[in-house]
Amino acid sequence: MKVVVIGGGAWGLPTAAELATRGHTVHLVDCYGIGNALASSSGPSRIWRIGDPDPRRVRLGRRGLAALERLQGFTEIPLFRRQGMLWRHPETAAALVRTAEAEQLDHELIPADRVPAVFPGLRGDGRDAVLLPDAGTLVADRVLETQLARFRAAGGRLSTGRHAVSVERRTSGPRIRFADGTHDDADAVVIAAGPGAKRLLESLDLPAPLHTHLEQVVHFAARAGVDGDALPVLFDGPREDEPGIYAMPSLGIGYKIGLDGPLRAHSDDDHDRTPSPDRTEQLRARVARDFGALVPDPLDAQVCSWTDTPDGDFVLDAVGDGIVIGCGDVGEGFKYSALMGLVLADFVDGLPQDDDVLAYGIRRFDPGAAPHDFSEATRIGQHSDRR
């Protein structure tokens, strides 16, 4: 089967690699190249975790870890590290613990006075926390490099600089049209185009309630005598008028911290990824106050994108005529990257999916619904509240 995959990011590239490995003829198309600075999947690190208030995400998280371990078998270079995660947000911790107990997931309740012992140097603020041992850091750029090596070894073809503008249904298979006036015909197409997915869904007259945000992260160095790579991953939830933060080690680079909230909305013609000095200062001040193990001097800053949905859940579906959709990463797409390659490839091959995957179908959105207000972005651990 000839398959065109649109988008070479955290979901599209693994899908292309898996399909090529299964013997399909695969053409992967990406506007700007693998791991480019405009992509949602660029950068050195991402969080992986199994724990979540949503039972479905826990089950997918387990499958995601198994898929990641499978990917690790293709390279001797470490792709992930298990440091554990500290979850300090009482408003979602109760649901997190209930789900962990129901799904038999390891977790530990950490009283407020023990928090600084679990996360060296983290300021105690009177809030209890939950420790999730099955969590840590993905070496994101290595993950993409490994998938790209799989793709090339299986004979896949990569084209960059081509901008897909529409997908057409045809009885003989989908036709993908590009901005340069050319087109590709295929037996199947996978739309995994990140911020570009919305216009492609619209070209198919499918509901496309997607909205892309830009977000900023900043790296900080560990203080002398502190092994920054060994620090836990952190979700420090919002309190009063102060936004939450998420944080993780970028192995060998520094400790990466971001606010759990967008920098600004993104538009198709917005190629500006200049970090905001105000956001950098906001994070620097948080580090100076709350992170005794870190030096409050920014090493660097990066702006990237992520795509939101009205209910804070992914969009995974096969909609007929050889058209498969994988979009709406809601800021958590990379932790499921290896799994999504398998899931989307199974959609292409017409294999059955379980209820956890089928729940993310695009038909859950009403085409006639009023436009969703995305001024309130999906927050960590609160996506299930938006269903």
Coordinates of C-alpha atoms in Angstrom, one line a residue:
M1 CA 0.0 0.0 0.0
K2 CA 1.2 3.5 -0.8
V3 CA 0.8 5.8 2.2
V4 CA 1.4 9.5 2.5
V5 CA 2.1 10.8 6.1
I6 CA 1.6 14.6 6.5
G7 CA 3.8 15.8 9.4
G8 CA 7.1 14.5 10.6
G9 CA 6.7 15.3 14.3
A10 CA 6.2 13.2 17.4
W11 CA 3.2 11.3 16.0
G12 CA 3.7 11.4 12.2
L13 CA 7.3 10.3 12.2
P14 CA 6.8 7.2 14.3
T15 CA 3.7 6.3 12.2
A16 CA 5.7 6.6 9.0
A17 CA 8.5 4.5 10.5
E18 CA 6.1 1.8 11.6
L19 CA 4.2 1.7 8.3
A20 CA 7.5 1.4 6.4
T21 CA 8.7 -1.3 8.7
R22 CA 5.5 -3.2 8.0
G23 CA 6.3 -3.2 4.3
H24 CA 4.2 -0.3 3.0
T25 CA 5.5 2.3 0.5
V26 CA 5.6 5.4 2.7
H27 CA 6.1 9.1 1.7
L28 CA 6.6 11.3 4.7
V29 CA 6.0 15.0 4.0
D30 CA 7.0 17.8 6.4
C31 CA 7.1 21.6 5.7
Y32 CA 10.2 22.4 7.6
G33 CA 12.1 19.2 8.4
I34 CA 12.3 16.8 11.3
G35 CA 12.8 18.5 14.7
N36 CA 12.7 22.0 13.2
A37 CA 12.4 25.1 15.4
L38 CA 8.8 25.7 14.4
A39 CA 7.6 22.2 15.3
S40 CA 5.7 21.1 18.4
S41 CA 8.2 18.3 18.8
S42 CA 11.5 20.2 18.8
G43 CA 13.8 20.4 21.7
P44 CA 15.9 18.1 23.9
S45 CA 13.4 16.8 26.5
R46 CA 9.9 15.9 27.4
I47 CA 8.1 14.4 30.4
W48 CA 6.9 10.8 30.3
R49 CA 4.6 9.5 33.0
I50 CA 1.9 6.9 33.6
G51 CA 0.1 8.6 36.4
D52 CA -2.9 10.8 35.6
P53 CA -6.3 11.6 37.1
D54 CA -7.9 10.1 34.0
P55 CA -7.9 6.2 34.0
R56 CA -7.8 6.1 30.2
R57 CA -4.6 8.1 30.2
V58 CA -3.1 5.7 32.7
R59 CA -3.8 2.8 30.5
L60 CA -2.4 4.6 27.5
G61 CA 0.6 5.6 29.5
R62 CA 1.4 2.0 30.3
R63 CA 1.1 1.1 26.6
G64 CA 3.2 4.2 25.8
L65 CA 6.0 3.0 28.1
A66 CA 5.9 -0.5 26.5
A67 CA 6.1 1.1 23.1
L68 CA 9.0 3.3 24.2
E69 CA 10.9 0.2 25.6
R70 CA 10.3 -1.5 22.3
L71 CA 11.8 1.6 20.5
Q72 CA 14.8 1.5 22.9
G73 CA 15.6 -1.9 21.4
F74 CA 16.5 -0.3 18.1
T75 CA 19.4 1.8 19.6
E76 CA 22.0 1.6 22.2
I77 CA 21.7 5.3 23.0
P78 CA 19.4 5.9 26.0
L79 CA 16.0 7.3 25.0
F80 CA 14.5 7.9 28.4
R81 CA 15.3 8.0 32.1
R82 CA 13.2 7.2 35.1
Q83 CA 13.6 9.9 37.8
G84 CA 10.0 9.8 39.2
M85 CA 7.6 12.7 39.3
L86 CA 6.4 14.8 42.2
W87 CA 2.8 16.0 41.7
R88 CA 1.9 18.9 44.1
H89 CA -1.6 20.0 43.4
P90 CA -4.2 18.9 46.0
E91 CA -7.1 19.9 43.7
T92 CA -6.2 17.1 41.3
A93 CA -4.2 14.8 43.6
A94 CA -7.3 13.1 45.0
A95 CA -8.4 11.9 41.5
L96 CA -4.8 11.0 40.7
V97 CA -4.6 8.8 43.8
R98 CA -8.0 7.2 43.2
T99 CA -7.1 6.3 39.6
A100 CA -3.6 5.0 40.7
E101 CA -5.3 2.7 43.2
A102 CA -7.9 1.5 40.7
E103 CA -5.3 0.9 38.0
Q104 CA -2.8 -0.6 40.5
L105 CA -0.2 2.1 39.8
D106 CA 2.7 2.7 42.2
H107 CA 2.4 5.9 44.0
E108 CA 3.3 7.4 47.4
L109 CA 1.6 10.2 49.4
I110 CA 4.2 12.8 50.4
P111 CA 3.2 15.0 53.4
A112 CA 4.1 18.7 53.0
D113 CA 7.0 18.6 55.4
R114 CA 8.6 15.8 53.4
V115 CA 8.4 17.5 50.0
P116 CA 11.9 19.2 50.2
A117 CA 13.4 15.8 51.0
V118 CA 11.9 14.2 47.9
F119 CA 12.8 17.1 45.7
P120 CA 16.0 18.6 47.1
G121 CA 15.8 22.4 47.5
L122 CA 12.1 22.7 46.5
R123 CA 10.4 25.2 48.8
G124 CA 7.7 23.7 51.0
D125 CA 4.4 25.6 50.8
G126 CA 2.2 23.6 53.1
R127 CA 0.7 21.4 50.3
D128 CA 1.0 17.7 50.3
A129 CA 2.1 15.9 47.1
V130 CA 2.1 12.5 45.4
L131 CA 5.2 10.8 44.2
L132 CA 4.9 8.8 40.9
P133 CA 7.9 6.4 40.5
D134 CA 6.9 5.5 36.9
A135 CA 7.8 8.8 35.3
G136 CA 10.8 10.7 34.1
T137 CA 12.5 12.3 31.1
L138 CA 12.4 11.5 27.4
V139 CA 15.4 12.5 25.4
A140 CA 13.1 13.9 22.7
D141 CA 15.6 14.6 19.9
R142 CA 17.1 11.1 20.3
V143 CA 13.6 9.6 20.1
L144 CA 13.0 11.4 16.8
E145 CA 16.4 10.4 15.5
T146 CA 15.8 6.8 16.3
Q147 CA 12.4 6.8 14.5
L148 CA 14.0 8.5 11.5
A149 CA 16.7 5.9 11.3
R150 CA 14.0 3.2 11.4
F151 CA 12.1 4.9 8.6
R152 CA 15.1 5.3 6.4
A153 CA 16.3 1.7 7.0
A154 CA 12.8 0.4 5.9
G155 CA 13.0 2.4 2.6
G156 CA 10.8 5.3 3.5
R157 CA 11.0 8.6 1.5
L158 CA 11.1 12.0 3.2
S159 CA 10.2 15.2 1.5
T160 CA 10.7 18.6 3.2
G161 CA 9.7 22.0 2.0
R162 CA 6.3 20.8 0.7
H163 CA 3.2 22.4 2.2
A164 CA 0.1 20.2 2.1
V165 CA -3.0 22.5 1.7
S166 CA -5.8 20.0 1.2
V167 CA -6.8 16.4 1.2
E168 CA -9.5 15.1 -1.2
R169 CA -11.6 12.0 -0.9
R170 CA -11.5 9.8 -4.0
T171 CA -12.8 6.2 -4.4
S172 CA -9.4 5.2 -5.7
G173 CA -7.7 6.7 -2.6
P174 CA -7.0 10.2 -1.2
R175 CA -5.3 12.9 -3.1
I176 CA -3.0 15.4 -1.3
R177 CA -2.6 18.8 -2.8
F178 CA 0.4 21.0 -2.1
A179 CA 0.9 24.8 -2.2
D180 CA 3.2 24.5 -5.2
G181 CA 0.4 23.1 -7.3
T182 CA 1.5 19.5 -7.3
H183 CA -0.3 16.6 -5.8
D184 CA 0.3 13.0 -4.5
D185 CA -2.2 10.2 -4.9
A186 CA -2.1 7.4 -2.3
D187 CA -4.0 4.4 -1.0
A188 CA -4.0 6.0 2.5
V189 CA -3.0 9.3 4.1
V190 CA -2.2 10.0 7.7
I191 CA -2.9 13.6 8.8
A192 CA -0.5 14.3 11.7
A193 CA 0.3 17.8 10.8
G194 CA 0.2 19.5 14.3
P195 CA -0.8 23.1 13.8
G196 CA -1.5 22.5 10.1
A197 CA -4.1 19.7 10.8
K198 CA -7.0 22.1 11.2
R199 CA -7.0 23.4 7.6
L200 CA -6.6 19.8 6.3
L201 CA -9.6 18.6 8.3
E202 CA -11.6 21.6 7.0
S203 CA -10.7 20.6 3.5
L204 CA -12.4 17.3 4.1
D205 CA -15.5 19.0 5.7
L206 CA -14.7 17.3 9.0
P207 CA -15.2 19.1 12.4
A208 CA -11.9 20.8 13.2
P209 CA -12.3 22.5 16.7
L210 CA -8.5 22.8 17.1
H211 CA -6.6 25.7 18.4
T212 CA -2.8 26.1 18.6
H213 CA -1.0 27.8 21.5
L214 CA 2.6 28.9 21.8
E215 CA 4.4 28.1 25.0
Q216 CA 7.8 28.9 26.5
V217 CA 10.3 26.9 28.5
V218 CA 13.6 28.0 30.1
H219 CA 16.6 26.0 31.2
F220 CA 18.4 26.6 34.5
A221 CA 21.7 25.1 35.8
A222 CA 21.9 23.1 39.0
R223 CA 24.0 24.5 41.8
A224 CA 27.4 23.1 42.5
G225 CA 27.2 19.7 44.2
V226 CA 23.7 19.0 42.8
D227 CA 23.1 16.4 40.1
G228 CA 20.5 18.2 38.1
D229 CA 19.9 15.1 35.8
A230 CA 18.7 13.2 38.9
L231 CA 16.1 15.7 40.1
P232 CA 12.5 14.4 39.8
V233 CA 10.1 15.6 37.2
L234 CA 7.7 18.1 38.7
F235 CA 4.1 19.3 38.4
D236 CA 3.6 22.2 40.8
G237 CA 0.0 23.0 40.4
P238 CA -1.6 26.5 40.5
R239 CA -2.4 28.3 43.7
E240 CA -4.6 31.3 44.1
D241 CA -3.6 33.7 41.3
E242 CA -0.3 32.0 40.5
P243 CA -0.1 29.6 37.5
G244 CA 1.2 26.1 37.8
I245 CA 4.6 25.0 36.4
Y246 CA 5.9 21.8 34.9
A247 CA 9.6 20.9 35.0
M248 CA 12.1 18.2 34.1
P249 CA 15.8 17.6 33.6
S250 CA 17.2 18.0 30.0
L251 CA 20.0 15.5 30.4
G252 CA 23.4 17.3 30.3
I253 CA 21.8 20.6 29.5
G254 CA 19.9 21.9 32.5
Y255 CA 16.6 21.8 34.4
K256 CA 13.7 22.9 32.1
I257 CA 10.8 24.8 33.5
G258 CA 7.6 26.1 31.9
L259 CA 4.4 27.7 33.0
D260 CA 1.3 25.6 32.7
G261 CA -0.3 28.2 30.4
P262 CA 0.2 29.5 26.9
L263 CA 2.4 32.4 25.9
R264 CA 0.0 33.4 23.2
A265 CA -2.3 32.1 20.5
H266 CA -0.7 30.8 17.3
S267 CA -1.8 31.5 13.7
D268 CA -0.7 29.8 10.5
D269 CA 1.6 32.7 9.4
D270 CA 3.2 33.1 12.9
H271 CA 6.8 31.9 12.5
D272 CA 8.1 34.1 15.4
R273 CA 9.6 31.9 18.1
T274 CA 11.4 34.7 19.9
P275 CA 11.2 34.0 23.7
S276 CA 9.4 36.6 25.8
P277 CA 11.6 38.4 28.2
D278 CA 8.6 38.8 30.6
R279 CA 7.9 35.1 30.6
T280 CA 11.6 34.4 31.2
E281 CA 11.7 36.8 34.1
Q282 CA 8.5 35.2 35.5
L283 CA 10.2 31.8 35.5
R284 CA 13.5 33.2 36.8
A285 CA 11.6 34.7 39.8
R286 CA 9.9 31.3 40.5
V287 CA 13.2 29.5 40.4
A288 CA 14.8 32.1 42.8
R289 CA 12.0 31.7 45.3
D290 CA 11.1 28.0 45.0
F291 CA 14.1 26.0 43.6
G292 CA 17.1 26.1 46.0
A293 CA 18.9 23.4 44.0
L294 CA 19.0 25.7 40.9
V295 CA 20.9 28.8 39.9
P296 CA 18.3 31.5 39.0
D297 CA 20.1 32.6 35.9
P298 CA 18.5 31.5 32.6
L299 CA 20.7 29.4 30.3
D300 CA 18.3 29.6 27.3
A301 CA 14.7 29.8 26.4
Q302 CA 12.6 28.1 23.7
V303 CA 9.1 28.7 22.3
C304 CA 7.1 25.8 20.8
S305 CA 3.5 25.0 19.8
W306 CA 0.8 22.6 20.9
T307 CA -2.7 22.0 19.7
D308 CA -5.7 22.1 22.0
T309 CA -9.2 20.6 21.7
P310 CA -12.5 21.6 23.4
D311 CA -12.4 18.6 25.7
G312 CA -8.6 18.4 26.2
D313 CA -8.4 15.0 24.6
F314 CA -6.6 13.7 21.5
V315 CA -8.2 13.2 18.0
L316 CA -7.4 9.7 16.7
D317 CA -9.6 8.2 14.0
A318 CA -10.0 6.6 10.6
V319 CA -12.7 8.4 8.7
G320 CA -13.0 6.2 5.6
D321 CA -11.6 6.3 2.1
G322 CA -8.1 5.6 3.5
I323 CA -8.0 8.8 5.6
V324 CA -6.5 8.6 9.1
I325 CA -6.2 11.4 11.6
G326 CA -3.8 11.9 14.5
C327 CA -3.9 15.4 15.9
G328 CA -4.8 17.5 19.0
D329 CA -1.8 16.6 21.1
V330 CA -3.1 18.9 23.9
G331 CA 0.5 19.5 25.0
E332 CA 1.1 15.9 26.0
G333 CA 1.7 14.2 22.7
F334 CA 5.3 13.3 23.0
K335 CA 4.9 11.0 26.0
Y336 CA 2.7 8.9 23.8
S337 CA 4.9 9.3 20.7
A338 CA 6.0 5.7 20.3
L339 CA 2.5 4.4 21.0
M340 CA 0.9 6.7 18.5
G341 CA 3.1 5.3 15.7
L342 CA 1.6 1.9 16.4
V343 CA -2.0 3.2 16.9
L344 CA -2.1 5.2 13.7
A345 CA -0.4 2.5 11.7
D346 CA -3.1 0.1 12.9
F347 CA -5.8 2.5 11.7
V348 CA -4.1 2.5 8.3
D349 CA -4.0 -1.3 8.2
G350 CA -7.6 -1.6 9.3
L351 CA -6.8 -3.4 12.5
P352 CA -9.3 -3.2 15.4
Q353 CA -8.8 -0.6 18.2
D354 CA -9.8 -0.9 21.8
D355 CA -12.3 1.4 23.5
D356 CA -9.6 3.6 25.0
V357 CA -8.4 4.6 21.5
L358 CA -11.9 4.7 20.0
A359 CA -13.0 7.3 22.6
Y360 CA -10.8 9.8 20.8
G361 CA -12.7 9.7 17.5
I362 CA -13.4 12.9 15.7
R363 CA -17.2 12.2 15.6
R364 CA -17.5 13.2 19.2
F365 CA -17.4 16.8 18.1
D366 CA -20.7 18.3 16.8
P367 CA -20.0 20.0 13.4
G368 CA -22.8 22.5 14.2
A369 CA -21.5 23.5 17.7
A370 CA -20.7 27.1 18.4
P371 CA -16.9 27.8 18.3
H372 CA -15.2 26.8 21.5
D373 CA -13.6 29.6 23.6
F374 CA -9.9 28.6 23.8
S375 CA -8.9 31.5 26.0
E376 CA -8.8 28.9 28.8
A377 CA -6.3 26.3 27.6
T378 CA -6.3 22.7 28.8
R379 CA -4.3 22.4 32.0
I380 CA -2.2 19.5 33.3
G381 CA -4.4 16.9 35.0
Q382 CA -7.6 18.7 34.2
H383 CA -8.5 17.6 30.7
S384 CA -11.2 15.1 32.0
D385 CA -13.0 18.0 33.6
R386 CA -13.7 19.5 30.2
R387 CA -15.5 16.5 28.8

